[in-house]
mmCIF file of C-alpha atoms in Angstrom:
data_model
loop_
_atom_site.group_PDB
_atom_site.id
_atom_site.type_symbol
_atom_site.label_atom_id
_atom_site.label_comp_id
_atom_site.label_asym_id
_atom_site.label_seq_id
_atom_site.Cartn_x
_atom_site.Cartn_y
_atom_site.Cartn_z
ATOM 1 C CA MET A 26 0.000 0.000 0.000
ATOM 2 C CA LEU A 27 2.775 2.443 0.946
ATOM 3 C CA GLN A 28 4.643 1.773 -2.293
ATOM 4 C CA ASN A 29 1.479 2.576 -4.236
ATOM 5 C CA GLU A 30 1.212 5.891 -2.413
ATOM 6 C CA PHE A 31 4.873 6.608 -3.156
ATOM 7 C CA ALA A 32 4.254 5.876 -6.827
ATOM 8 C CA ASP A 33 1.128 8.063 -7.017
ATOM 9 C CA TYR A 34 2.750 11.037 -5.342
ATOM 10 C CA GLY A 35 5.981 10.506 -7.258
ATOM 11 C CA GLU A 36 4.071 10.831 -10.527
ATOM 12 C CA LEU A 37 2.305 13.950 -9.254
ATOM 13 C CA VAL A 38 5.528 15.656 -8.156
ATOM 14 C CA SER A 39 7.304 14.692 -11.379
ATOM 15 C CA ALA A 40 4.488 16.072 -13.518
ATOM 16 C CA TRP A 41 3.767 19.256 -11.574
ATOM 17 C CA PHE A 42 6.659 20.356 -9.371
ATOM 18 C CA ALA A 43 9.905 18.855 -10.654
ATOM 19 C CA GLU A 44 11.352 21.802 -12.559
ATOM 20 C CA ASP A 45 10.676 24.884 -10.426
ATOM 21 C CA ALA A 46 10.346 25.750 -6.752
ATOM 22 C CA THR A 47 6.878 25.301 -5.281
ATOM 23 C CA CYS A 48 5.501 25.568 -1.762
ATOM 24 C CA LEU A 49 2.284 23.805 -0.746
ATOM 25 C CA THR A 50 0.696 24.677 2.583
ATOM 26 C CA TRP A 51 -2.330 23.223 4.362
ATOM 27 C CA SER A 52 -4.077 25.043 7.232
ATOM 28 C CA ASP A 53 -7.153 24.064 9.208
ATOM 29 C CA LEU A 54 -7.799 27.690 10.158
ATOM 30 C CA PRO A 55 -11.547 28.016 9.431
ATOM 31 C CA ASP A 56 -11.336 31.641 8.249
ATOM 32 C CA PHE A 57 -10.300 31.629 4.573
ATOM 33 C CA ASP A 58 -9.634 35.381 4.591
ATOM 34 C CA ALA A 59 -7.301 34.981 7.569
ATOM 35 C CA VAL A 60 -5.364 32.340 5.651
ATOM 36 C CA ALA A 61 -5.059 34.704 2.686
ATOM 37 C CA ARG A 62 -3.830 37.552 4.883
ATOM 38 C CA ALA A 63 -1.236 35.315 6.549
ATOM 39 C CA PHE A 64 0.367 34.969 3.112
ATOM 40 C CA GLY A 65 0.396 38.730 2.621
ATOM 41 C CA THR A 66 -2.484 38.844 0.157
ATOM 42 C CA ASP A 67 -5.711 40.818 -0.046
ATOM 43 C CA PRO A 68 -8.650 38.380 -0.141
ATOM 44 C CA ASP A 69 -10.790 41.009 -1.878
ATOM 45 C CA SER A 70 -8.491 40.856 -4.914
ATOM 46 C CA ALA A 71 -9.088 37.154 -5.577
ATOM 47 C CA GLU A 72 -9.595 35.929 -9.139
ATOM 48 C CA ALA A 73 -10.655 32.449 -10.239
ATOM 49 C CA MET A 74 -7.705 30.371 -11.476
ATOM 50 C CA ASN A 75 -6.316 26.853 -11.299
ATOM 51 C CA VAL A 76 -2.767 25.915 -10.331
ATOM 52 C CA GLU A 77 -1.663 25.157 -13.890
ATOM 53 C CA ASP A 78 -2.539 28.642 -15.129
ATOM 54 C CA ALA A 79 -0.909 30.241 -12.086
ATOM 55 C CA GLN A 80 2.290 28.311 -12.769
ATOM 56 C CA ILE A 81 2.338 29.527 -16.363
ATOM 57 C CA GLU A 82 1.716 33.103 -15.246
ATOM 58 C CA GLN A 83 4.358 33.086 -12.544
ATOM 59 C CA TYR A 84 7.127 31.211 -14.313
ATOM 60 C CA ASN A 85 6.735 33.368 -17.427
ATOM 61 C CA ALA A 86 6.899 36.590 -15.405
ATOM 62 C CA ASP A 87 10.099 36.040 -13.452
ATOM 63 C CA PHE A 88 11.502 39.549 -13.527
ATOM 64 C CA PRO A 89 11.747 42.423 -10.980
ATOM 65 C CA GLY A 90 8.555 44.196 -10.031
ATOM 66 C CA VAL A 91 6.193 41.281 -10.616
ATOM 67 C CA LEU A 92 4.379 40.249 -7.452
ATOM 68 C CA PRO A 93 4.420 36.566 -6.476
ATOM 69 C CA VAL A 94 1.143 34.727 -6.934
ATOM 70 C CA LEU A 95 -0.533 31.866 -5.133
ATOM 71 C CA VAL A 96 -3.602 29.734 -5.641
ATOM 72 C CA ALA A 97 -5.830 28.839 -2.702
ATOM 73 C CA GLY A 98 -8.714 26.427 -2.391
ATOM 74 C CA THR A 99 -10.312 24.039 0.053
ATOM 75 C CA VAL A 100 -9.753 20.328 0.455
ATOM 76 C CA GLY A 101 -11.973 18.821 3.102
ATOM 77 C CA ARG A 102 -11.825 21.120 6.119
ATOM 78 C CA TRP A 103 -8.375 22.385 5.158
ATOM 79 C CA THR A 104 -7.331 25.339 3.031
ATOM 80 C CA LEU A 105 -4.535 24.440 0.617
ATOM 81 C CA VAL A 106 -2.292 27.160 -0.782
ATOM 82 C CA VAL A 107 0.055 26.512 -3.722
ATOM 83 C CA GLU A 108 2.843 29.009 -4.419
ATOM 84 C CA PRO A 109 4.575 28.618 -7.782
ATOM 85 C CA ASN A 110 8.140 29.833 -7.231
ATOM 86 C CA GLY A 111 7.159 31.007 -3.734
ATOM 87 C CA CYS A 112 8.039 30.099 -0.163
ATOM 88 C CA GLU A 113 5.819 32.107 2.212
ATOM 89 C CA GLY A 114 4.282 28.902 3.545
ATOM 90 C CA ALA A 115 7.691 27.676 4.709
ATOM 91 C CA ARG A 116 8.283 30.753 6.901
ATOM 92 C CA PRO A 117 7.728 30.231 10.659
ATOM 93 C CA GLU A 118 5.925 33.585 10.893
ATOM 94 C CA VAL A 119 3.345 32.430 8.372
ATOM 95 C CA LEU A 120 3.017 28.920 9.790
ATOM 96 C CA ARG A 121 2.430 30.296 13.267
ATOM 97 C CA ALA A 122 -0.341 32.571 11.971
ATOM 98 C CA LEU A 123 -1.939 29.705 10.048
ATOM 99 C CA ALA A 124 -1.815 27.435 13.097
ATOM 100 C CA ALA A 125 -3.083 30.088 15.531
ATOM 101 C CA LYS A 126 -6.168 28.018 16.345
ATOM 102 C CA GLY A 127 -5.165 24.640 14.997
ATOM 103 C CA ARG A 128 -2.535 23.169 12.699
ATOM 104 C CA ALA A 129 -0.603 23.936 9.552
ATOM 105 C CA VAL A 130 1.763 21.837 7.466
ATOM 106 C CA SER A 131 3.815 22.780 4.413
ATOM 107 C CA ILE A 132 6.282 21.326 1.967
ATOM 108 C CA LEU A 133 8.789 23.411 0.043
ATOM 109 C CA LEU A 134 9.954 21.562 -3.059
ATOM 110 C CA ASN A 135 13.136 22.414 -4.971
ATOM 111 C CA GLY A 136 13.570 25.772 -3.459
ATOM 112 C CA PRO A 137 16.411 26.269 -4.136
ATOM 113 C CA ASN A 138 17.980 22.811 -4.100
ATOM 114 C CA ILE A 139 16.321 21.975 -0.805
ATOM 115 C CA ASP A 140 13.095 20.294 0.263
ATOM 116 C CA LEU A 141 11.588 21.204 3.622
ATOM 117 C CA LEU A 142 8.661 19.692 5.510
ATOM 118 C CA SER A 143 7.279 22.035 8.184
ATOM 119 C CA TYR A 144 4.562 21.515 10.775
ATOM 120 C CA ALA A 145 3.036 23.877 13.335
ATOM 121 C CA THR A 146 0.440 23.674 16.064
ATOM 122 C CA ALA A 147 -1.075 26.502 18.085
ATOM 123 C CA GLY A 148 1.361 28.027 20.562
ATOM 124 C CA ALA A 149 4.376 25.945 19.534
ATOM 125 C CA PRO A 150 7.421 26.700 17.345
ATOM 126 C CA ALA A 151 7.312 25.210 13.875
ATOM 127 C CA ILE A 152 8.961 21.837 13.317
ATOM 128 C CA VAL A 153 11.168 21.818 10.219
ATOM 129 C CA HIS A 154 12.676 18.734 8.562
ATOM 130 C CA ASP A 155 15.124 18.836 5.659
ATOM 131 C CA LEU A 156 14.099 15.930 3.440
ATOM 132 C CA GLY A 157 17.693 15.538 2.311
ATOM 133 C CA ALA A 158 18.949 14.978 5.857
ATOM 134 C CA GLU A 159 18.713 11.924 8.065
ATOM 135 C CA SER A 160 15.430 11.546 9.911
ATOM 136 C CA GLY A 161 15.773 13.284 13.251
ATOM 137 C CA GLU A 162 13.776 13.890 16.395
ATOM 138 C CA GLU A 163 11.565 16.428 14.583
ATOM 139 C CA LEU A 164 9.733 13.603 12.812
ATOM 140 C CA THR A 165 8.773 12.004 16.129
ATOM 141 C CA VAL A 166 6.782 15.139 16.980
ATOM 142 C CA LEU A 167 4.555 14.830 13.929
ATOM 143 C CA PRO A 168 1.076 13.378 14.594
ATOM 144 C CA VAL A 169 1.974 10.324 12.490
ATOM 145 C CA THR A 170 3.106 7.324 14.512
ATOM 146 C CA ASP A 171 5.249 5.824 11.743
ATOM 147 C CA ALA A 172 6.593 9.085 10.265
ATOM 148 C CA ALA A 173 10.255 8.088 10.554
ATOM 149 C CA SER A 174 9.678 4.693 8.959
ATOM 150 C CA ILE A 175 7.723 6.248 6.068
ATOM 151 C CA MET A 176 10.605 8.591 5.319
ATOM 152 C CA ALA A 177 13.137 5.779 5.745
ATOM 153 C CA ALA A 178 11.222 3.644 3.241
ATOM 154 C CA ALA A 179 11.904 6.265 0.588
ATOM 155 C CA GLY A 180 15.645 5.680 0.860
ATOM 156 C CA ASP A 181 18.473 8.207 0.933
ATOM 157 C CA GLY A 182 19.413 8.443 -2.720
ATOM 158 C CA ASP A 183 16.091 9.174 -4.414
ATOM 159 C CA ARG A 184 14.980 12.769 -4.019
ATOM 160 C CA LEU A 185 11.686 12.212 -5.813
ATOM 161 C CA ALA A 186 10.835 9.303 -3.503
ATOM 162 C CA ARG A 187 11.557 11.425 -0.436
ATOM 163 C CA GLN A 188 9.337 14.201 -1.770
ATOM 164 C CA ALA A 189 6.593 11.644 -2.370
ATOM 165 C CA ALA A 190 7.072 10.235 1.135
ATOM 166 C CA ALA A 191 6.667 13.716 2.610
ATOM 167 C CA LEU A 192 3.357 14.094 0.764
ATOM 168 C CA VAL A 193 2.296 10.739 2.213
ATOM 169 C CA LEU A 194 3.038 12.156 5.683
ATOM 170 C CA ILE A 195 0.991 15.247 4.901
ATOM 171 C CA GLU A 196 -1.916 13.088 3.792
ATOM 172 C CA ARG A 197 -1.670 11.218 7.100
ATOM 173 C CA ILE A 198 -1.819 14.547 8.956
ATOM 174 C CA THR A 199 -4.638 16.158 6.980
ATOM 175 C CA GLY A 200 -6.614 13.081 5.997
ATOM 176 C CA GLU A 201 -6.791 14.511 2.465
ATOM 177 C CA ARG A 202 -5.025 13.406 -0.734
ATOM 178 C CA LEU A 203 -3.499 15.894 -3.132
ATOM 179 C CA THR A 204 -4.667 15.055 -6.659
ATOM 180 C CA GLU A 205 -4.213 16.347 -10.170
ATOM 181 C CA GLU A 206 -7.958 16.984 -10.277
ATOM 182 C CA TRP A 207 -7.576 19.435 -7.388
ATOM 183 C CA LEU A 208 -4.680 21.208 -9.097
ATOM 184 C CA LEU A 209 -6.757 21.621 -12.274
ATOM 185 C CA ASP A 210 -9.886 22.845 -10.482
ATOM 186 C CA ALA A 211 -10.763 26.278 -11.914
ATOM 187 C CA ASP A 212 -12.815 27.218 -8.843
ATOM 188 C CA HIS A 213 -9.692 28.026 -6.793
ATOM 189 C CA VAL A 214 -8.613 31.639 -6.373
ATOM 190 C CA ARG A 215 -5.439 33.426 -7.434
ATOM 191 C CA LEU A 216 -4.018 36.046 -5.103
ATOM 192 C CA LEU A 217 -1.023 38.382 -5.218
ATOM 193 C CA VAL A 218 1.503 38.411 -2.365
ATOM 194 C CA SER A 219 1.688 42.173 -1.869
ATOM 195 C CA SER A 220 2.284 42.590 1.883
ATOM 196 C CA PRO A 221 4.206 39.629 3.369
ATOM 197 C CA LEU A 222 4.285 39.235 7.137
ATOM 198 C CA ALA A 223 7.320 40.850 8.750
ATOM 199 C CA ASP A 224 10.193 38.642 9.884
ATOM 200 C CA ASP A 225 10.262 37.727 13.545
ATOM 201 C CA ILE A 226 12.473 39.864 15.769
ATOM 202 C CA ILE A 227 13.040 36.743 17.866
ATOM 203 C CA PRO A 228 13.748 33.652 15.721
ATOM 204 C CA ASP A 229 11.140 30.924 16.079
ATOM 205 C CA GLN A 230 13.630 28.363 17.392
ATOM 206 C CA GLN A 231 14.526 30.673 20.289
ATOM 207 C CA ARG A 232 10.971 31.039 21.523
ATOM 208 C CA SER A 233 10.215 29.228 24.761
#
């Protein structure tokens, strides 16, 4: 069963996220507008768009002065935000805001040359795991009993398999599967990242 999940997510990552940096972030914050604001966007400026069209727009407009874009939509009781060539969802400031009343989890793929899995719960510093590093204590804190073994099953030499394994972990956390159908859904909204949250004065890892 696990190998099938690896294969499914491996195909998804290869088809959608292999060439450019992408950050995907799930939050169970019930207020969609609050999620949008945590990413530095204005929810009133939303336009309908799917992830494929947002990728085309963003990757073809990679020059100074162009605001980053994201696509947001719901999956179950979670809000999922996809940032083509973006990384707001990997920032502890954003994760803490998204998890203010619950949980948030993100994966930063290929950005740049690093893959990060991050998890936050209300009132606690974000947990960050470098998918290219050995599984450490941070994985034991995830609400997935076999998190370390899932990552270990991906092996050390296959980056795509480790990315797929991280998406398996996220599915275990959220209870929702990321699918191509979701990525192609034209009912999601496109937003511009115009006012990102300020960096913490005190780094997240130094908070008690």
